[in-house]
């Protein structure tokens, strides 16, 4: 009785009275209940503004509760209360800013860990839902966070505050982040006392970079990032490796190539296995940031076709038109003492000298525009070791010279129209170089001095003192690495650096002689020509500088593609040359290719091959199809990896790689691997099957037809219970109908479709009904429609007259789908299918008659053909429906009556056929 009295007393209290009663209770659970019921109380009193304000005031008093669980419970409710206040803003103006936000901010420094965590989550939720005004963020939130990250702040609170600042940066935008968060973030990156703070900064570095943009990243953040990457604590370096791609995306191409590449190589060679593991996982994504649309061939221009849409013949024709073989120097004419590491420097030196002669200016005064997006590397070793020197010079010695277009009307028209040229779509590394007419001494044209960089400053390695500085750096790096020589990665790097040191000593001696020899060679020819280059008299095509080492190998690749597929015939030297390219720093690519080395699985990560396979399409897109020879061997190694997860990863992405490579390379290199995947484990085959249509549509029609014989094999699985495999096959066959002729569809796809229609699992059958109806549509539209008629007759024979009731039910389902999707004209349906459909009104199984009643009433009679015409077909349908309305089964009567709740085939499948699993 006392309990009933207690309940009745509560019911007599007002919402505010109940709130006050339990808020003053000494029982902690009662006060927790008050915090949990605040939102309900606000809803009860929302019509009265004064009561709402009174509830909010009580929230402020509850926030001072001494029990942490009460404060934490209150903080969990704050986002919901704030949303309610926002929706009822007219009646509760400024309620959140005045009453709730101060509590959230105060709890960020609470002594209890649980309270701090809930307040942090609440703050981020409020920012995400944009419930905090911008003014409040600047005046109430940011000042508190900056105060919490002060040097004298509590260690745990400081770490959590830094994390909150980093997470809120994308939500508050660039302006607030740059003004209020960025300065303190940079200070925290250098926190010498607490590595936890530096680790949080490193983990969120990419997010901050993406918010503040390129200029702030390069000016303020990159120096801090370099410090973090060489931090004493391996956890900080590991966090840097994990966010490397995001940092790279926020920098320009030049810094990415000259500074970040060398920095990343250091992380890959880190003494800590965990750092190396994270670095190798980020290697593929980092390489993908070097992607250039003009080299990958994946960009689109308005009113023009992409490289994917152009046939190879068109590309070759355009290529030949743009690069007439006026003069060509054979590879064997190149001086034998030409060194590798500085060959592109000497190449550009020669261009500048002759360009200066053509224009009448001294070499030191010529100015040539630089296209920074087309930077080319020297060699894999010299690229990383000379990074610090090249960064100090405004003119990048790896830059690509791009002479200005002349003043002739023809050249002006070319520039205006942005004509297609082979460089944009192929970017072949120096088998043939098309040089602008302005570089010809006889043309009289002059390069325009509008470039931002002086060409005289470009080849910084050409002077002996710079070479000596580079040698000194190499020696220092080798000396620093020698204590860690036991590590295989460090040992490999020391060997690379030693080779580079020996090469640089030869370069310093031979450089002047080589340049003089090349000048003599060009003078003999009478024009400004480079070894293994071609002069185009008509087009304006950028000049690509590259190492001489890969000239003949690339030439061999283009003209003898079939020979290159047999790598076993190469000497080790030649094989290494085929992997040289100019899109990304060679050292990065070499490290990526080494991810398939079995020793990496032991020294770095057991799943390193899977990471390599996962990022391979991105790396292939970055390099472009013209550099596929660099990745071919790696791809084949991954495709034959012992781990099925690696092969499965490749199987799921092979269709994307086919788009990148184009039809010729796909047929030569991907089709054999694709065929291997077809015979692999089901876990691998499903990757191929899910994108079967995407891959086959890229093949030539003859090659595509070869797979008609293998489609039947997908019906056989390692586990017969793997019904999802067959369901996916049915989905893919629907898409494949467009790729094959009516005869091929009838001969090869029809048997598979009919087999799937009789599958034991209803989900497979439902998709198969759609497949058969689409097949009927395609075959009936063909000329002559004999295949369509034959298929319909087979459906009637195998399903409409099937001795099993499930087969007859499947026939009704197919007819329903044919009607719904308009796969046959109604007059043709009435002739070929409807007579057999109506005979099922006398079927002995009620489930068949129920589905027939649904189909006739809800699908067939909805068609205009049966609504408008008074034909014999309509009369037959009406008589059948009347017979079904008098059926002995109540369900049949119900669905044959006037419009019960409308159901389509998907709902039929869930009801009528669900019992036929």
mmCIF file with all atom_site columns, C-alpha atoms in Angstrom, residues 93-166:
data_model
loop_
_atom_site.group_PDB
_atom_site.id
_atom_site.type_symbol
_atom_site.label_atom_id
_atom_site.label_alt_id
_atom_site.label_comp_id
_atom_site.label_asym_id
_atom_site.label_entity_id
_atom_site.label_seq_id
_atom_site.pdbx_PDB_ins_code
_atom_site.Cartn_x
_atom_site.Cartn_y
_atom_site.Cartn_z
_atom_site.occupancy
_atom_site.B_iso_or_equiv
_atom_site.pdbx_formal_charge
_atom_site.auth_seq_id
_atom_site.auth_comp_id
_atom_site.auth_asym_id
_atom_site.auth_atom_id
_atom_site.pdbx_PDB_model_num
ATOM 1  C CA . UNK A 1 93  ? 16.698 31.345 -27.277 1.00 0.00 ? 93  UNK A CA 1
ATOM 2  C CA . UNK A 1 94  ? 20.439 30.920 -26.661 1.00 0.00 ? 94  UNK A CA 1
ATOM 3  C CA . UNK A 1 95  ? 19.737 28.069 -24.229 1.00 0.00 ? 95  UNK A CA 1
ATOM 4  C CA . UNK A 1 96  ? 22.591 25.891 -25.406 1.00 0.00 ? 96  UNK A CA 1
ATOM 5  C CA . UNK A 1 97  ? 25.216 28.620 -25.474 1.00 0.00 ? 97  UNK A CA 1
ATOM 6  C CA . UNK A 1 98  ? 24.287 29.899 -22.020 1.00 0.00 ? 98  UNK A CA 1
ATOM 7  C CA . UNK A 1 99  ? 23.545 26.724 -20.061 1.00 0.00 ? 99  UNK A CA 1
ATOM 8  C CA . UNK A 1 100 ? 24.986 23.641 -21.757 1.00 0.00 ? 100 UNK A CA 1
ATOM 9  C CA . UNK A 1 101 ? 28.190 24.621 -23.574 1.00 0.00 ? 101 UNK A CA 1
ATOM 10 C CA . UNK A 1 102 ? 29.965 25.892 -20.430 1.00 0.00 ? 102 UNK A CA 1
ATOM 11 C CA . UNK A 1 103 ? 29.349 22.491 -18.797 1.00 0.00 ? 103 UNK A CA 1
ATOM 12 C CA . UNK A 1 104 ? 30.792 20.600 -21.778 1.00 0.00 ? 104 UNK A CA 1
ATOM 13 C CA . UNK A 1 105 ? 33.891 22.782 -21.866 1.00 0.00 ? 105 UNK A CA 1
ATOM 14 C CA . UNK A 1 106 ? 34.381 22.582 -18.087 1.00 0.00 ? 106 UNK A CA 1
ATOM 15 C CA . UNK A 1 107 ? 34.176 18.804 -18.098 1.00 0.00 ? 107 UNK A CA 1
ATOM 16 C CA . UNK A 1 108 ? 37.076 18.610 -20.576 1.00 0.00 ? 108 UNK A CA 1
ATOM 17 C CA . UNK A 1 109 ? 39.373 19.177 -17.595 1.00 0.00 ? 109 UNK A CA 1
ATOM 18 C CA . UNK A 1 110 ? 37.430 17.050 -15.106 1.00 0.00 ? 110 UNK A CA 1
ATOM 19 C CA . UNK A 1 111 ? 39.454 14.931 -12.732 1.00 0.00 ? 111 UNK A CA 1
ATOM 20 C CA . UNK A 1 112 ? 37.508 11.790 -13.613 1.00 0.00 ? 112 UNK A CA 1
ATOM 21 C CA . UNK A 1 113 ? 38.586 10.019 -16.791 1.00 0.00 ? 113 UNK A CA 1
ATOM 22 C CA . UNK A 1 114 ? 35.080 8.785  -17.681 1.00 0.00 ? 114 UNK A CA 1
ATOM 23 C CA . UNK A 1 115 ? 33.632 12.281 -17.394 1.00 0.00 ? 115 UNK A CA 1
ATOM 24 C CA . UNK A 1 116 ? 36.372 13.709 -19.615 1.00 0.00 ? 116 UNK A CA 1
ATOM 25 C CA . UNK A 1 117 ? 35.816 11.008 -22.248 1.00 0.00 ? 117 UNK A CA 1
ATOM 26 C CA . UNK A 1 118 ? 32.050 11.602 -22.375 1.00 0.00 ? 118 UNK A CA 1
ATOM 27 C CA . UNK A 1 119 ? 32.539 15.379 -22.590 1.00 0.00 ? 119 UNK A CA 1
ATOM 28 C CA . UNK A 1 120 ? 34.996 14.935 -25.479 1.00 0.00 ? 120 UNK A CA 1
ATOM 29 C CA . UNK A 1 121 ? 32.542 12.695 -27.313 1.00 0.00 ? 121 UNK A CA 1
ATOM 30 C CA . UNK A 1 122 ? 29.745 15.189 -26.640 1.00 0.00 ? 122 UNK A CA 1
ATOM 31 C CA . UNK A 1 123 ? 31.818 18.110 -27.957 1.00 0.00 ? 123 UNK A CA 1
ATOM 32 C CA . UNK A 1 124 ? 32.664 16.295 -31.196 1.00 0.00 ? 124 UNK A CA 1
ATOM 33 C CA . UNK A 1 125 ? 29.023 15.237 -31.643 1.00 0.00 ? 125 UNK A CA 1
ATOM 34 C CA . UNK A 1 126 ? 27.862 18.844 -31.166 1.00 0.00 ? 126 UNK A CA 1
ATOM 35 C CA . UNK A 1 127 ? 30.422 20.122 -33.675 1.00 0.00 ? 127 UNK A CA 1
ATOM 36 C CA . UNK A 1 128 ? 29.508 17.431 -36.177 1.00 0.00 ? 128 UNK A CA 1
ATOM 37 C CA . UNK A 1 129 ? 25.827 18.356 -35.990 1.00 0.00 ? 129 UNK A CA 1
ATOM 38 C CA . UNK A 1 130 ? 26.747 22.069 -36.229 1.00 0.00 ? 130 UNK A CA 1
ATOM 39 C CA . UNK A 1 131 ? 24.971 22.866 -32.970 1.00 0.00 ? 131 UNK A CA 1
ATOM 40 C CA . UNK A 1 132 ? 27.750 25.185 -31.730 1.00 0.00 ? 132 UNK A CA 1
ATOM 41 C CA . UNK A 1 133 ? 27.842 28.691 -33.183 1.00 0.00 ? 133 UNK A CA 1
ATOM 42 C CA . UNK A 1 134 ? 31.064 29.755 -34.853 1.00 0.00 ? 134 UNK A CA 1
ATOM 43 C CA . UNK A 1 135 ? 31.432 32.619 -32.363 1.00 0.00 ? 135 UNK A CA 1
ATOM 44 C CA . UNK A 1 136 ? 31.186 30.192 -29.465 1.00 0.00 ? 136 UNK A CA 1
ATOM 45 C CA . UNK A 1 137 ? 33.830 27.942 -31.019 1.00 0.00 ? 137 UNK A CA 1
ATOM 46 C CA . UNK A 1 138 ? 36.258 30.852 -31.222 1.00 0.00 ? 138 UNK A CA 1
ATOM 47 C CA . UNK A 1 139 ? 35.503 32.410 -27.826 1.00 0.00 ? 139 UNK A CA 1
ATOM 48 C CA . UNK A 1 140 ? 34.547 29.480 -25.578 1.00 0.00 ? 140 UNK A CA 1
ATOM 49 C CA . UNK A 1 141 ? 35.887 26.197 -26.977 1.00 0.00 ? 141 UNK A CA 1
ATOM 50 C CA . UNK A 1 142 ? 39.271 27.008 -28.551 1.00 0.00 ? 142 UNK A CA 1
ATOM 51 C CA . UNK A 1 143 ? 40.599 29.161 -25.661 1.00 0.00 ? 143 UNK A CA 1
ATOM 52 C CA . UNK A 1 144 ? 39.897 26.341 -23.194 1.00 0.00 ? 144 UNK A CA 1
ATOM 53 C CA . UNK A 1 145 ? 41.641 23.770 -25.410 1.00 0.00 ? 145 UNK A CA 1
ATOM 54 C CA . UNK A 1 146 ? 44.657 26.041 -25.842 1.00 0.00 ? 146 UNK A CA 1
ATOM 55 C CA . UNK A 1 147 ? 44.791 26.500 -22.075 1.00 0.00 ? 147 UNK A CA 1
ATOM 56 C CA . UNK A 1 148 ? 44.607 22.731 -21.513 1.00 0.00 ? 148 UNK A CA 1
ATOM 57 C CA . UNK A 1 149 ? 47.573 22.212 -23.837 1.00 0.00 ? 149 UNK A CA 1
ATOM 58 C CA . UNK A 1 150 ? 49.772 24.697 -21.998 1.00 0.00 ? 150 UNK A CA 1
ATOM 59 C CA . UNK A 1 151 ? 53.174 23.401 -20.831 1.00 0.00 ? 151 UNK A CA 1
ATOM 60 C CA . UNK A 1 152 ? 52.109 23.273 -17.181 1.00 0.00 ? 152 UNK A CA 1
ATOM 61 C CA . UNK A 1 153 ? 48.888 21.344 -17.898 1.00 0.00 ? 153 UNK A CA 1
ATOM 62 C CA . UNK A 1 154 ? 48.179 17.833 -16.633 1.00 0.00 ? 154 UNK A CA 1
ATOM 63 C CA . UNK A 1 155 ? 49.788 15.230 -18.901 1.00 0.00 ? 155 UNK A CA 1
ATOM 64 C CA . UNK A 1 156 ? 46.644 13.180 -19.586 1.00 0.00 ? 156 UNK A CA 1
ATOM 65 C CA . UNK A 1 157 ? 44.508 16.267 -20.097 1.00 0.00 ? 157 UNK A CA 1
ATOM 66 C CA . UNK A 1 158 ? 47.078 17.758 -22.457 1.00 0.00 ? 158 UNK A CA 1
ATOM 67 C CA . UNK A 1 159 ? 47.174 14.613 -24.614 1.00 0.00 ? 159 UNK A CA 1
ATOM 68 C CA . UNK A 1 160 ? 43.379 14.429 -24.790 1.00 0.00 ? 160 UNK A CA 1
ATOM 69 C CA . UNK A 1 161 ? 43.088 18.144 -25.593 1.00 0.00 ? 161 UNK A CA 1
ATOM 70 C CA . UNK A 1 162 ? 45.527 17.819 -28.499 1.00 0.00 ? 162 UNK A CA 1
ATOM 71 C CA . UNK A 1 163 ? 43.502 14.903 -29.840 1.00 0.00 ? 163 UNK A CA 1
ATOM 72 C CA . UNK A 1 164 ? 40.289 16.954 -29.600 1.00 0.00 ? 164 UNK A CA 1
ATOM 73 C CA . UNK A 1 165 ? 41.907 19.899 -31.397 1.00 0.00 ? 165 UNK A CA 1
ATOM 74 C CA . UNK A 1 166 ? 42.999 17.629 -34.235 1.00 0.00 ? 166 UNK A CA 1
#
